[in-house]
XYZ file of C-alpha atoms in Angstrom:
755
model
C 146.845 -11.307 48.945
C 149.678 -13.796 48.698
C 152.917 -13.519 50.683
C 154.822 -13.121 47.432
C 152.668 -10.200 46.368
C 152.933 -8.610 49.791
C 156.741 -8.824 49.674
C 156.740 -7.298 46.219
C 154.545 -4.454 47.388
C 156.703 -3.765 50.437
C 159.878 -3.801 48.349
C 158.389 -1.393 45.920
C 157.012 0.974 48.565
C 160.230 1.087 50.587
C 162.312 1.640 47.462
C 159.983 4.321 46.165
C 159.953 5.960 49.550
C 163.753 6.157 49.644
C 163.859 7.604 46.147
C 161.259 10.173 47.129
C 163.286 11.078 50.220
C 166.432 11.376 48.101
C 164.704 13.737 45.676
C 163.298 15.821 48.532
C 166.642 16.252 50.271
C 168.521 17.018 47.061
C 165.931 19.476 45.810
C 165.888 21.326 49.121
C 169.463 22.551 48.670
C 171.093 21.205 45.521
C 174.073 23.526 45.886
C 175.081 21.896 49.159
C 177.390 18.916 48.632
C 176.106 17.204 51.771
C 172.569 17.228 50.390
C 173.745 15.860 47.054
C 175.769 13.049 48.629
C 172.950 12.115 51.007
C 170.453 12.176 48.165
C 172.678 9.917 46.053
C 173.129 7.546 48.972
C 169.371 7.232 49.506
C 168.735 6.948 45.766
C 171.114 3.996 45.416
C 169.613 2.421 48.537
C 166.144 2.729 47.039
C 167.085 1.214 43.672
C 167.781 -2.168 45.239
C 164.262 -2.816 46.582
C 162.704 -1.352 43.430
C 164.608 -3.678 41.089
C 163.840 -6.648 43.324
C 160.167 -5.720 43.292
C 160.241 -5.339 39.505
C 161.905 -8.708 39.187
C 159.218 -10.377 41.275
C 156.449 -8.594 39.383
C 157.826 -9.698 36.034
C 158.299 -13.273 37.219
C 154.687 -13.357 38.409
C 153.229 -11.835 35.271
C 155.127 -13.688 32.567
C 155.461 -17.342 31.914
C 158.506 -17.267 29.742
C 161.160 -19.868 30.154
C 163.902 -17.341 30.909
C 163.773 -15.790 34.361
C 163.775 -12.019 34.588
C 166.475 -12.249 37.258
C 168.791 -13.616 34.583
C 168.206 -10.663 32.279
C 170.541 -7.711 31.765
C 167.811 -5.338 32.908
C 167.600 -7.073 36.253
C 171.397 -6.967 36.533
C 171.142 -3.201 36.785
C 169.878 -3.614 40.317
C 173.512 -4.050 41.376
C 173.744 -0.319 40.912
C 172.278 -0.103 44.393
C 175.686 -1.221 45.723
C 176.925 2.301 44.976
C 175.122 2.990 48.212
C 178.183 1.734 50.143
C 180.783 4.128 48.670
C 178.152 6.886 48.921
C 177.811 6.081 52.607
C 181.586 6.216 53.028
C 181.685 9.557 51.209
C 178.852 10.797 53.439
C 180.835 9.863 56.567
C 183.770 11.922 55.272
C 181.751 15.134 55.075
C 179.338 14.694 57.998
C 179.323 15.896 60.719
C 182.635 17.567 59.796
C 183.990 18.053 56.317
C 187.246 16.064 56.301
C 187.698 16.680 52.587
C 187.784 20.448 52.945
C 191.579 20.584 52.873
C 192.113 17.506 50.686
C 194.503 18.507 47.892
C 193.102 16.073 45.287
C 189.325 16.040 45.774
C 188.631 13.986 42.619
C 190.513 11.016 44.053
C 187.601 10.424 46.407
C 185.667 8.886 43.521
C 188.114 5.939 43.432
C 186.023 4.346 46.151
C 183.276 3.765 43.528
C 185.557 1.624 41.305
C 184.898 -1.788 42.974
C 181.123 -1.419 42.704
C 181.476 -0.188 39.126
C 183.525 -3.292 38.219
C 180.898 -5.476 39.840
C 178.123 -3.968 37.750
C 180.189 -4.246 34.560
C 181.096 -7.854 35.251
C 177.483 -8.793 35.970
C 176.128 -7.004 32.910
C 178.812 -7.948 30.415
C 180.212 -11.160 31.824
C 179.098 -13.346 28.932
C 180.334 -10.884 26.305
C 183.642 -10.516 28.096
C 184.145 -14.257 28.432
C 183.273 -14.752 24.773
C 185.691 -12.007 23.815
C 188.522 -13.457 25.868
C 187.720 -16.977 24.740
C 187.836 -15.993 21.091
C 191.287 -14.602 21.342
C 193.510 -17.212 19.822
C 197.217 -16.648 20.011
C 199.727 -18.992 18.468
C 202.439 -19.319 21.103
C 204.383 -21.910 19.136
C 205.962 -19.318 16.858
C 209.555 -18.344 17.409
C 211.471 -15.201 16.861
C 210.772 -11.670 17.822
C 206.925 -12.072 17.723
C 207.105 -14.772 20.357
C 208.607 -12.281 22.814
C 205.403 -10.200 22.543
C 202.671 -12.796 21.978
C 203.597 -15.223 24.694
C 203.298 -12.693 27.596
C 200.121 -11.314 26.041
C 198.667 -14.799 25.846
C 199.426 -15.322 29.516
C 197.752 -12.040 30.429
C 194.632 -13.004 28.466
C 194.610 -16.394 30.083
C 194.966 -14.912 33.580
C 192.354 -12.325 32.853
C 189.949 -14.990 31.673
C 190.499 -16.977 34.831
C 190.216 -13.886 36.999
C 186.916 -12.757 35.456
C 185.497 -16.261 35.704
C 186.561 -16.504 39.365
C 185.172 -13.109 40.255
C 181.879 -13.862 38.572
C 181.632 -17.175 40.374
C 182.183 -15.574 43.798
C 181.128 -11.989 43.085
C 178.611 -11.943 45.903
C 181.237 -12.912 48.462
C 184.023 -10.707 47.072
C 182.013 -7.531 46.766
C 180.170 -8.357 49.969
C 183.533 -8.182 51.770
C 184.307 -4.880 50.045
C 180.932 -3.472 51.077
C 181.504 -4.668 54.639
C 184.813 -2.818 54.751
C 183.066 0.310 53.473
C 180.391 0.043 56.152
C 182.897 -0.410 58.959
C 184.957 2.503 57.654
C 181.846 4.705 57.476
C 180.876 3.861 61.048
C 184.440 4.604 62.164
C 184.440 8.036 60.521
C 180.990 8.878 61.905
C 182.090 7.857 65.395
C 185.307 9.844 65.276
C 183.513 12.801 63.687
C 181.500 13.280 66.868
C 184.669 14.401 68.651
C 184.854 17.528 66.531
C 181.235 18.560 67.121
C 180.436 21.127 69.807
C 176.984 22.128 68.662
C 174.437 20.123 70.710
C 171.881 19.926 67.918
C 174.431 18.728 65.380
C 175.728 16.206 67.894
C 172.196 14.872 68.335
C 171.807 14.609 64.566
C 175.068 12.694 64.346
C 174.062 10.259 67.087
C 170.667 9.584 65.531
C 172.139 9.091 62.062
C 174.810 6.828 63.489
C 172.260 4.656 65.242
C 170.196 4.480 62.082
C 173.290 3.491 60.123
C 174.192 0.792 62.605
C 170.676 -0.660 62.746
C 169.931 -0.535 59.044
C 173.287 -1.712 57.862
C 173.479 -4.428 60.504
C 170.293 -6.005 59.203
C 171.371 -5.442 55.622
C 174.691 -7.143 56.150
C 173.034 -10.116 57.788
C 170.644 -10.439 54.858
C 173.160 -9.712 52.131
C 176.359 -11.189 53.470
C 175.030 -13.690 55.972
C 175.205 -16.675 53.617
C 178.847 -15.823 52.968
C 180.019 -16.027 56.569
C 177.385 -18.187 58.287
C 177.598 -22.027 58.177
C 174.004 -22.275 57.019
C 171.979 -20.536 54.360
C 169.212 -18.035 54.952
C 165.860 -18.745 53.269
C 164.913 -16.305 50.551
C 161.796 -15.223 52.442
C 163.797 -14.461 55.588
C 166.415 -12.690 53.519
C 163.736 -10.535 51.915
C 162.223 -9.663 55.281
C 165.642 -8.709 56.651
C 166.341 -6.475 53.681
C 162.979 -4.760 54.037
C 163.588 -4.235 57.750
C 167.101 -2.950 57.048
C 165.978 -0.419 54.507
C 162.929 0.557 56.564
C 165.016 0.992 59.728
C 167.708 3.084 58.043
C 165.255 5.196 56.097
C 162.918 5.575 59.053
C 165.646 6.872 61.351
C 166.899 9.230 58.663
C 163.373 10.565 58.224
C 163.029 10.899 61.980
C 166.329 12.819 62.149
C 165.287 15.008 59.230
C 161.907 15.954 60.630
C 162.598 15.897 64.347
C 166.137 17.290 64.421
C 166.215 19.041 61.037
C 168.940 16.768 59.719
C 170.566 18.282 56.630
C 168.891 21.534 57.623
C 165.919 20.676 55.419
C 163.534 23.595 55.206
C 160.202 23.534 56.943
C 158.207 23.656 53.723
C 159.853 20.450 52.497
C 159.358 18.719 55.806
C 155.701 19.687 55.743
C 155.250 18.495 52.174
C 157.021 15.311 53.096
C 154.631 14.639 55.949
C 151.623 15.533 53.821
C 152.731 13.052 51.202
C 153.241 10.273 53.733
C 149.938 10.790 55.527
C 148.016 11.170 52.287
C 149.588 8.046 50.792
C 148.793 5.985 53.892
C 145.235 7.247 54.109
C 144.502 6.862 50.402
C 145.941 3.346 50.448
C 143.722 2.353 53.352
C 140.660 3.891 51.703
C 141.309 2.134 48.433
C 141.739 -1.146 50.270
C 138.487 -0.615 52.176
C 136.587 0.311 49.051
C 137.923 -2.648 47.095
C 137.243 -5.092 49.881
C 133.957 -3.553 51.088
C 131.666 -5.795 49.072
C 133.668 -8.871 50.027
C 133.483 -7.950 53.742
C 129.785 -7.087 53.714
C 128.534 -9.988 51.657
C 128.536 -12.581 54.517
C 126.410 -10.198 56.594
C 124.003 -8.614 54.134
C 123.904 -11.218 51.402
C 122.386 -9.886 48.186
C 122.066 -6.413 49.699
C 125.834 -6.175 50.108
C 126.196 -4.338 46.789
C 123.881 -1.537 47.910
C 125.359 -1.429 51.401
C 128.834 -1.213 49.917
C 127.812 1.936 47.993
C 126.552 3.508 51.218
C 129.772 2.443 52.931
C 131.861 4.092 50.212
C 129.895 7.355 50.564
C 130.343 7.230 54.332
C 134.076 6.637 53.942
C 134.378 9.592 51.573
C 132.575 11.867 54.032
C 135.071 11.029 56.767
C 138.104 11.225 54.482
C 138.890 14.919 54.964
C 138.344 15.059 58.765
C 140.481 11.967 59.277
C 143.126 13.361 56.950
C 143.204 16.610 58.954
C 143.400 14.746 62.247
C 146.286 12.560 61.093
C 148.079 15.562 59.684
C 147.684 17.510 62.912
C 148.789 14.551 64.992
C 151.953 13.992 62.985
C 152.746 17.705 62.918
C 152.452 17.807 66.691
C 154.904 14.929 66.935
C 157.495 16.128 64.462
C 157.059 19.663 63.245
C 156.398 21.531 66.486
C 159.789 20.843 67.944
C 162.621 23.012 69.207
C 163.770 23.432 65.619
C 160.457 24.777 64.374
C 160.893 28.480 63.730
C 157.583 29.424 65.293
C 158.577 27.642 68.468
C 162.013 29.208 68.290
C 160.540 32.708 68.124
C 158.047 31.996 70.894
C 160.671 30.443 73.148
C 163.180 33.204 72.464
C 160.606 35.892 73.242
C 159.662 34.158 76.468
C 163.290 33.927 77.530
C 164.324 37.494 76.832
C 161.155 39.419 77.676
C 162.013 39.597 81.371
C 165.769 39.310 81.098
C 167.720 42.480 81.824
C 171.217 41.140 82.381
C 173.157 42.021 79.195
C 175.606 39.142 79.596
C 172.895 36.511 80.049
C 170.939 38.072 77.203
C 173.906 37.738 74.845
C 174.427 34.149 75.989
C 170.813 33.271 75.178
C 171.066 34.938 71.778
C 174.254 33.025 71.014
C 172.811 29.725 72.233
C 169.631 30.229 70.193
C 171.566 30.965 67.004
C 173.895 28.014 67.489
C 171.171 25.554 68.460
C 168.491 26.621 66.024
C 170.495 27.615 62.966
C 173.635 25.575 63.693
C 175.782 28.695 63.431
C 179.370 27.822 64.252
C 180.426 31.107 65.876
C 178.673 34.308 66.910
C 180.352 37.689 67.470
C 178.734 40.740 69.051
C 179.597 44.341 68.182
C 177.577 46.659 70.427
C 177.602 50.319 71.357
C 179.261 50.821 74.727
C 177.955 53.781 76.688
C 181.047 53.843 78.874
C 183.443 54.548 76.022
C 180.844 56.049 73.659
C 182.086 53.802 70.863
C 181.166 50.472 69.264
C 183.042 47.546 70.761
C 183.592 43.987 69.495
C 183.013 41.975 72.660
C 185.014 39.022 73.902
C 184.262 35.643 72.394
C 185.408 32.076 72.856
C 188.377 32.618 70.530
C 189.076 36.303 71.320
C 189.657 37.283 74.927
C 190.066 41.032 74.334
C 187.511 43.695 73.585
C 188.219 45.656 70.454
C 187.016 49.258 70.176
C 185.766 50.165 66.700
C 186.255 53.734 65.568
C 183.016 55.593 64.997
C 184.122 56.697 61.536
C 185.075 53.193 60.353
C 183.835 52.791 56.780
C 182.481 49.265 57.303
C 180.538 50.454 60.353
C 178.954 53.124 58.181
C 177.962 50.489 55.648
C 176.397 48.293 58.326
C 174.525 51.307 59.671
C 172.695 51.484 56.332
C 171.386 47.906 56.635
C 167.896 47.037 57.795
C 167.906 43.270 57.235
C 170.371 40.380 57.589
C 172.946 40.763 54.823
C 175.813 38.643 53.550
C 179.162 40.093 54.512
C 180.607 39.786 51.013
C 177.960 42.204 49.710
C 179.582 44.926 51.855
C 182.883 44.713 49.987
C 182.548 48.354 48.879
C 183.067 49.409 52.506
C 186.027 47.114 53.219
C 188.884 49.239 51.908
C 190.915 50.677 54.770
C 188.401 49.436 57.346
C 189.771 47.945 60.555
C 186.371 46.460 61.313
C 186.289 44.708 57.933
C 189.674 43.155 58.701
C 188.447 41.933 62.070
C 185.338 40.397 60.509
C 187.343 38.726 57.740
C 189.730 37.233 60.285
C 186.733 35.704 62.021
C 185.359 34.230 58.768
C 182.175 36.266 58.990
C 179.422 35.118 56.647
C 176.366 37.120 57.639
C 175.763 40.498 59.287
C 172.689 40.883 61.477
C 172.103 44.613 62.177
C 170.263 45.658 65.324
C 168.657 49.081 64.959
C 165.949 50.863 66.849
C 163.959 53.701 65.328
C 166.938 56.038 65.118
C 170.169 54.355 66.108
C 172.344 51.360 65.383
C 172.620 49.503 68.686
C 175.191 47.183 67.163
C 175.229 44.040 65.073
C 175.825 40.317 65.272
C 178.390 38.706 62.990
C 177.671 35.073 62.101
C 180.102 32.595 60.604
C 179.203 29.623 58.382
C 176.772 27.018 59.629
C 178.097 23.736 60.963
C 178.494 20.611 58.810
C 178.571 22.632 55.610
C 174.935 23.707 55.853
C 174.069 26.976 54.137
C 171.758 29.817 55.114
C 168.331 29.420 53.552
C 165.609 31.988 52.936
C 163.840 30.623 56.025
C 166.971 31.289 58.054
C 167.180 34.863 56.786
C 163.513 35.471 57.659
C 163.996 33.959 61.106
C 167.096 36.081 61.695
C 165.120 39.179 60.736
C 162.460 38.410 63.354
C 165.047 37.511 65.979
C 166.895 40.731 65.189
C 163.829 42.792 66.062
C 163.386 40.874 69.296
C 167.066 41.324 70.105
C 166.696 45.079 69.646
C 163.742 45.125 72.034
C 165.529 42.947 74.565
C 168.783 44.894 74.372
C 166.914 48.199 74.677
C 165.026 46.913 77.728
C 168.255 45.646 79.254
C 169.935 48.948 78.552
C 167.070 50.917 80.096
C 167.090 48.594 83.071
C 170.810 49.135 83.595
C 170.297 52.871 83.249
C 167.462 52.753 85.783
C 169.706 50.882 88.200
C 172.366 53.467 87.593
C 169.866 56.236 88.247
C 168.762 54.559 91.462
C 172.373 54.210 92.520
C 173.079 57.821 91.684
C 169.933 58.900 93.505
C 171.077 56.986 96.567
C 174.464 58.636 96.311
C 172.861 62.055 95.902
C 170.638 61.397 98.901
C 173.690 60.435 100.881
C 175.469 63.547 99.652
C 172.451 65.585 100.673
C 172.654 64.150 104.163
C 176.376 64.854 104.290
C 175.758 68.415 103.172
C 173.061 68.878 105.788
C 175.481 67.575 108.385
C 178.013 70.181 107.260
C 175.533 72.994 107.787
C 174.820 74.201 111.313
C 171.862 72.378 112.791
C 170.740 75.684 114.308
C 172.114 79.206 114.570
C 174.224 80.087 117.605
C 172.475 81.683 120.548
C 174.091 84.972 121.549
C 173.263 87.410 124.325
C 174.034 90.331 122.099
C 172.005 89.281 119.055
C 169.509 86.866 117.609
C 170.358 84.944 114.438
C 168.146 82.937 112.085
C 169.119 81.113 108.897
C 167.376 79.389 106.023
C 168.593 77.430 103.010
C 166.578 75.784 100.205
C 168.487 73.931 97.475
C 167.079 73.930 93.960
C 168.069 70.248 93.703
C 168.697 67.462 96.164
C 172.068 68.974 96.930
C 172.831 72.648 96.562
C 175.689 75.006 95.897
C 174.885 77.447 98.748
C 176.168 77.138 102.232
C 176.402 79.098 105.422
C 178.293 78.479 108.603
C 179.084 79.908 112.008
C 182.622 79.434 113.278
C 183.479 80.036 116.918
C 186.903 81.714 116.892
C 187.301 82.478 120.585
C 185.168 83.507 123.535
C 184.390 86.936 122.055
C 184.401 86.338 118.312
C 182.218 84.326 116.026
C 182.679 83.954 112.265
C 179.730 84.149 109.873
C 180.063 82.941 106.320
C 177.649 82.672 103.417
C 178.727 81.408 99.999
C 177.431 80.354 96.617
C 179.374 78.022 94.309
C 179.128 78.264 90.537
C 176.817 75.715 88.969
C 174.289 73.501 90.659
C 173.917 70.001 91.953
C 176.694 67.625 92.882
C 179.655 69.582 91.421
C 178.595 72.732 93.260
C 178.060 70.757 96.457
C 181.547 69.268 96.227
C 182.957 72.735 95.631
C 181.176 74.034 98.697
C 182.441 71.162 100.853
C 185.987 71.937 99.752
C 185.516 75.666 100.404
C 184.066 75.076 103.849
C 186.964 72.825 104.853
C 189.558 75.335 103.672
C 187.774 78.221 105.375
C 187.564 76.466 108.731
C 191.211 75.501 108.442
C 192.294 79.074 107.689
C 190.140 80.546 110.442
C 191.429 78.067 112.996
C 194.984 79.041 112.016
C 194.222 82.514 113.360
C 194.767 84.312 110.063
C 193.320 87.718 109.387
C 190.214 87.922 107.212
C 191.978 89.237 104.100
C 194.638 86.527 104.431
C 191.974 83.876 104.947
C 190.347 84.773 101.645
C 193.652 85.084 99.808
C 194.789 81.635 100.963
C 191.408 80.161 100.110
C 191.529 81.632 96.635
C 195.008 80.264 95.945
C 194.189 76.755 97.197
C 191.025 76.529 95.124
C 192.784 77.910 92.044
C 195.456 75.246 92.449
C 192.943 72.410 92.874
C 190.210 73.224 90.340
C 189.590 74.740 86.933
C 188.966 78.441 86.323
C 185.261 77.969 85.654
C 184.848 76.633 89.171
C 184.594 79.496 91.631
C 182.731 80.605 94.729
C 181.184 83.902 95.754
C 181.712 84.223 99.475
C 181.171 86.696 102.295
C 182.985 86.182 105.545
C 182.701 88.343 108.661
C 183.723 88.111 112.300
C 181.466 89.558 114.996
C 182.996 90.720 118.257
C 180.245 89.874 120.705
C 181.751 92.128 123.336
C 182.277 95.318 121.352
C 179.806 94.959 118.462
C 182.522 95.379 115.861
C 181.917 93.385 112.680
C 184.980 92.880 110.458
C 184.363 91.426 107.039
C 185.523 90.843 103.458
C 183.322 90.241 100.448
C 184.650 87.926 97.704
C 182.262 88.732 94.888
C 179.124 87.853 96.848
C 175.801 89.691 96.932
C 176.242 92.675 99.219
C 174.911 91.960 102.692
C 172.652 94.686 104.018
C 173.217 96.527 107.270
C 170.075 98.378 108.343
C 170.442 100.693 111.328
C 167.683 101.144 113.840
C 166.799 104.501 112.293
C 166.324 102.953 108.847
C 169.643 103.920 107.294
C 171.103 101.208 105.094
C 174.708 100.271 104.317
C 175.965 97.633 101.866
C 179.000 95.585 102.883
C 181.064 95.740 99.681
C 184.751 95.719 100.651
C 186.716 92.639 99.630
C 187.803 91.397 96.248
C 186.967 89.071 93.355
C 185.308 85.688 93.601
C 187.260 82.802 95.134
C 188.920 80.409 92.707
C 188.707 82.334 89.420
C 192.112 83.997 89.312
C 195.384 83.256 91.100
C 197.276 85.552 93.459
C 194.279 87.723 94.301
C 194.334 90.072 97.254
C 191.364 91.037 99.380
C 190.558 94.022 101.536
C 188.728 93.746 104.796
C 186.592 96.400 106.454
C 184.557 96.764 109.609
C 181.326 98.282 110.785
C 179.995 98.929 114.276
C 176.737 97.314 115.253
C 174.375 98.916 117.704
C 171.094 98.063 119.354
C 168.307 96.949 116.970
C 170.635 96.995 113.952
C 169.880 94.309 111.348
C 172.383 92.405 109.221
C 170.836 90.589 106.288
C 172.853 88.096 104.194
C 171.470 86.320 101.126
C 172.461 84.510 97.923
C 171.444 85.276 94.374
C 168.693 82.631 94.484
C 166.658 85.211 96.415
C 167.429 88.277 94.325
C 167.200 86.522 90.965
C 163.891 84.775 91.591
C 161.938 85.292 88.393
C 158.225 85.519 87.761
C 156.356 84.330 84.695
C 157.103 87.635 82.950
C 160.812 86.854 83.406
C 161.185 89.768 85.791
C 163.683 89.364 88.642
C 162.869 89.998 92.278
C 166.017 92.281 92.454
C 168.256 93.308 95.300
C 166.518 96.675 95.533
C 163.284 94.961 96.475
C 165.168 92.931 99.103
C 166.727 96.068 100.581
C 163.375 97.818 100.638
C 161.713 94.885 102.379
C 164.460 94.605 105.003
C 164.325 98.305 105.732
C 160.535 98.279 106.059
C 160.569 95.225 108.309
C 163.721 95.982 110.339
C 161.681 95.790 113.529
C 160.728 92.178 113.002
C 162.340 89.237 114.663
C 165.035 87.647 112.400
C 162.979 84.506 111.810
C 159.880 86.598 111.094
C 161.934 88.700 108.712
C 163.127 85.592 106.822
C 159.663 84.019 106.701
C 158.187 87.248 105.494
C 160.603 87.864 102.674
C 160.373 84.220 101.592
C 156.597 84.556 101.477
C 156.941 87.694 99.414
C 159.334 85.991 97.023
C 157.004 82.978 96.687
C 154.173 85.244 95.784
C 156.429 86.745 93.120
C 157.819 83.396 91.897
C 155.784 80.407 93.099
C 158.230 77.896 91.617
C 159.206 75.306 94.183
C 161.803 74.126 94.663
C 163.274 77.422 93.529
C 165.162 77.673 90.281
C 168.349 78.472 92.194
C 169.630 77.684 95.639
C 168.349 80.229 98.145
C 170.101 80.951 101.437
C 169.372 83.722 103.966
C 170.929 84.721 107.284
C 169.329 87.422 109.403
C 170.980 88.890 112.506
C 169.378 91.461 114.788
C 171.294 93.133 117.625
C 169.682 93.147 121.036
C 170.154 95.914 123.558
C 173.917 96.192 123.576
C 177.138 94.212 123.729
C 177.693 93.686 127.477
C 177.524 89.874 127.230
C 179.492 87.077 125.579
C 178.577 84.239 123.386
C 176.767 81.598 125.434
C 176.819 78.785 123.040
C 177.745 78.217 119.478
């Protein structure tokens, strides 16, 4: 193969390759202006090498006297110079659209006028010169006609000279114009980087800029070198430089397109592009091997070369498909399986969020993924906030305040009906009177990405336009749908994790409250000479609403209290703590029993709601005389069982503590004698319920205490608890259960030894 033929082939292949790339990019998203401009730029760049190749092919094949390069058809190759204004136009809209706010967008096409004049002059120079030369104007006439003809003759003369001069130096003149265009394009690309925040778009810009510098640098040397250099460049060297220039520029653009998804070209087009390249290379090599097989084998096998060549061709065909698959896989591994490949995006996103439970970091990863992968300019989150029980638009880089969205907002209802990513403009029916719609419009929302679990809308992500004028493709919508499902899973996991932490924290607080409550209860009953006392308390939860206490009033008196707060758990425990503090304060003030309860009632009424109340029994035992003064504030009647088996219920008092203001209470007293039993309990004991929903009842308690009045107080408590457990085996019990049992010894000659 001669050098001339090789040059022709390379020109043709590079030109055809650029045209193919231009068609691919334009077809991928024809509605996007950036794709159209880039496609036009590559198309014009490809026409140059193609026309040069055609010119060389015609010159080789024909032997006519007139060169093809002198023909009008060949002159069309100057159309490739439209590449330079196309490049300038490209730099105006990438990476940022500088023409977005330009008031007269059609004026941008003025930059094509110089190249258009060049093509017209080259194509129609001879006709134009003949036309101007044939204009004969008699300037010797006088009168009014001379005033018109003489200036017109000068214009024609100047125009003739101008066209002749331009045609003589057209390469230099339009070379300077093209150089200015190139420098301007590089300037706009460089300055455009300042406005880019998206890392992937910035990488695209840098790669494209380097490709522009490299390709156009070589092209300018080849095309304009003879104009500015003191020596001429040989045609062969000029051709090599042009091929390298086009190959370098196109190669880097292809690299940016495949590796960094330049122009946001869809995966299917990138794959088809790679298939075409690999198939073309492989087929070309195979054809070359087949054509040259006989020639290569003949020196070795002589006359048998023909037969061997057939076997060689069969062998080559057998290995064609495996080699094709290997090359395809190799190139895909280099270019397709990158950070921009959607399969890798999904895999990487899943790996990042599967073990991430911090909601803030999770939102940051989601935002980074959307901006890096899809080149989304801005991302806004609207999520359900458990603390305010409403949807909230979270803070963003351009909005520092959270905005609460009303639950009945019409736009929110419309979004709740979505299952897939949806364009915001399609929700216009829900925009009227919607505050949320106004917020989304102010943020230039383009796409709504709902996040729903099986039953509820967790929130949604609002996406603005993509950077650099890219548009959302069907691949993007599919990817967003998959990411949406993963976001729901991740957000649900994060939410459950936060709730579990909250539960652990609450459990720790409850455990601490339990310890505090245990510390408030007497560690053991007081030891008296006159009587033996035992107590028991089992909360139905970690903390309970029952309490009992023994308050030493003086050397001869001891207070006994048992109470039950309404409700269960922490609120009841807090109520009990408050009641105990007030009671101790009132008792220490030396107030009478009825006054103690009245003051307690008024303080609790003033500090809590009416549904918070306490049933309470308070009595004071005189350890010297055996007198027991008491008042019952709505509590279960304590049982006094005499040694002979007679029973008395301690009823005197008043209503429950904390329900009504200004209540008055009556106190009463009983006399305790030897072997008398006082039995105090809460409703957890009497209202224990078996599987037939039958209550244990106070009558059964009274009967048991009477029958076992001879037992030791602790034995009496253990026995009745055992009987209740046999009746209702539920443990812990359904309600707090507290019991105090007091049994008088042989008289009241002693005093309290220790409390």
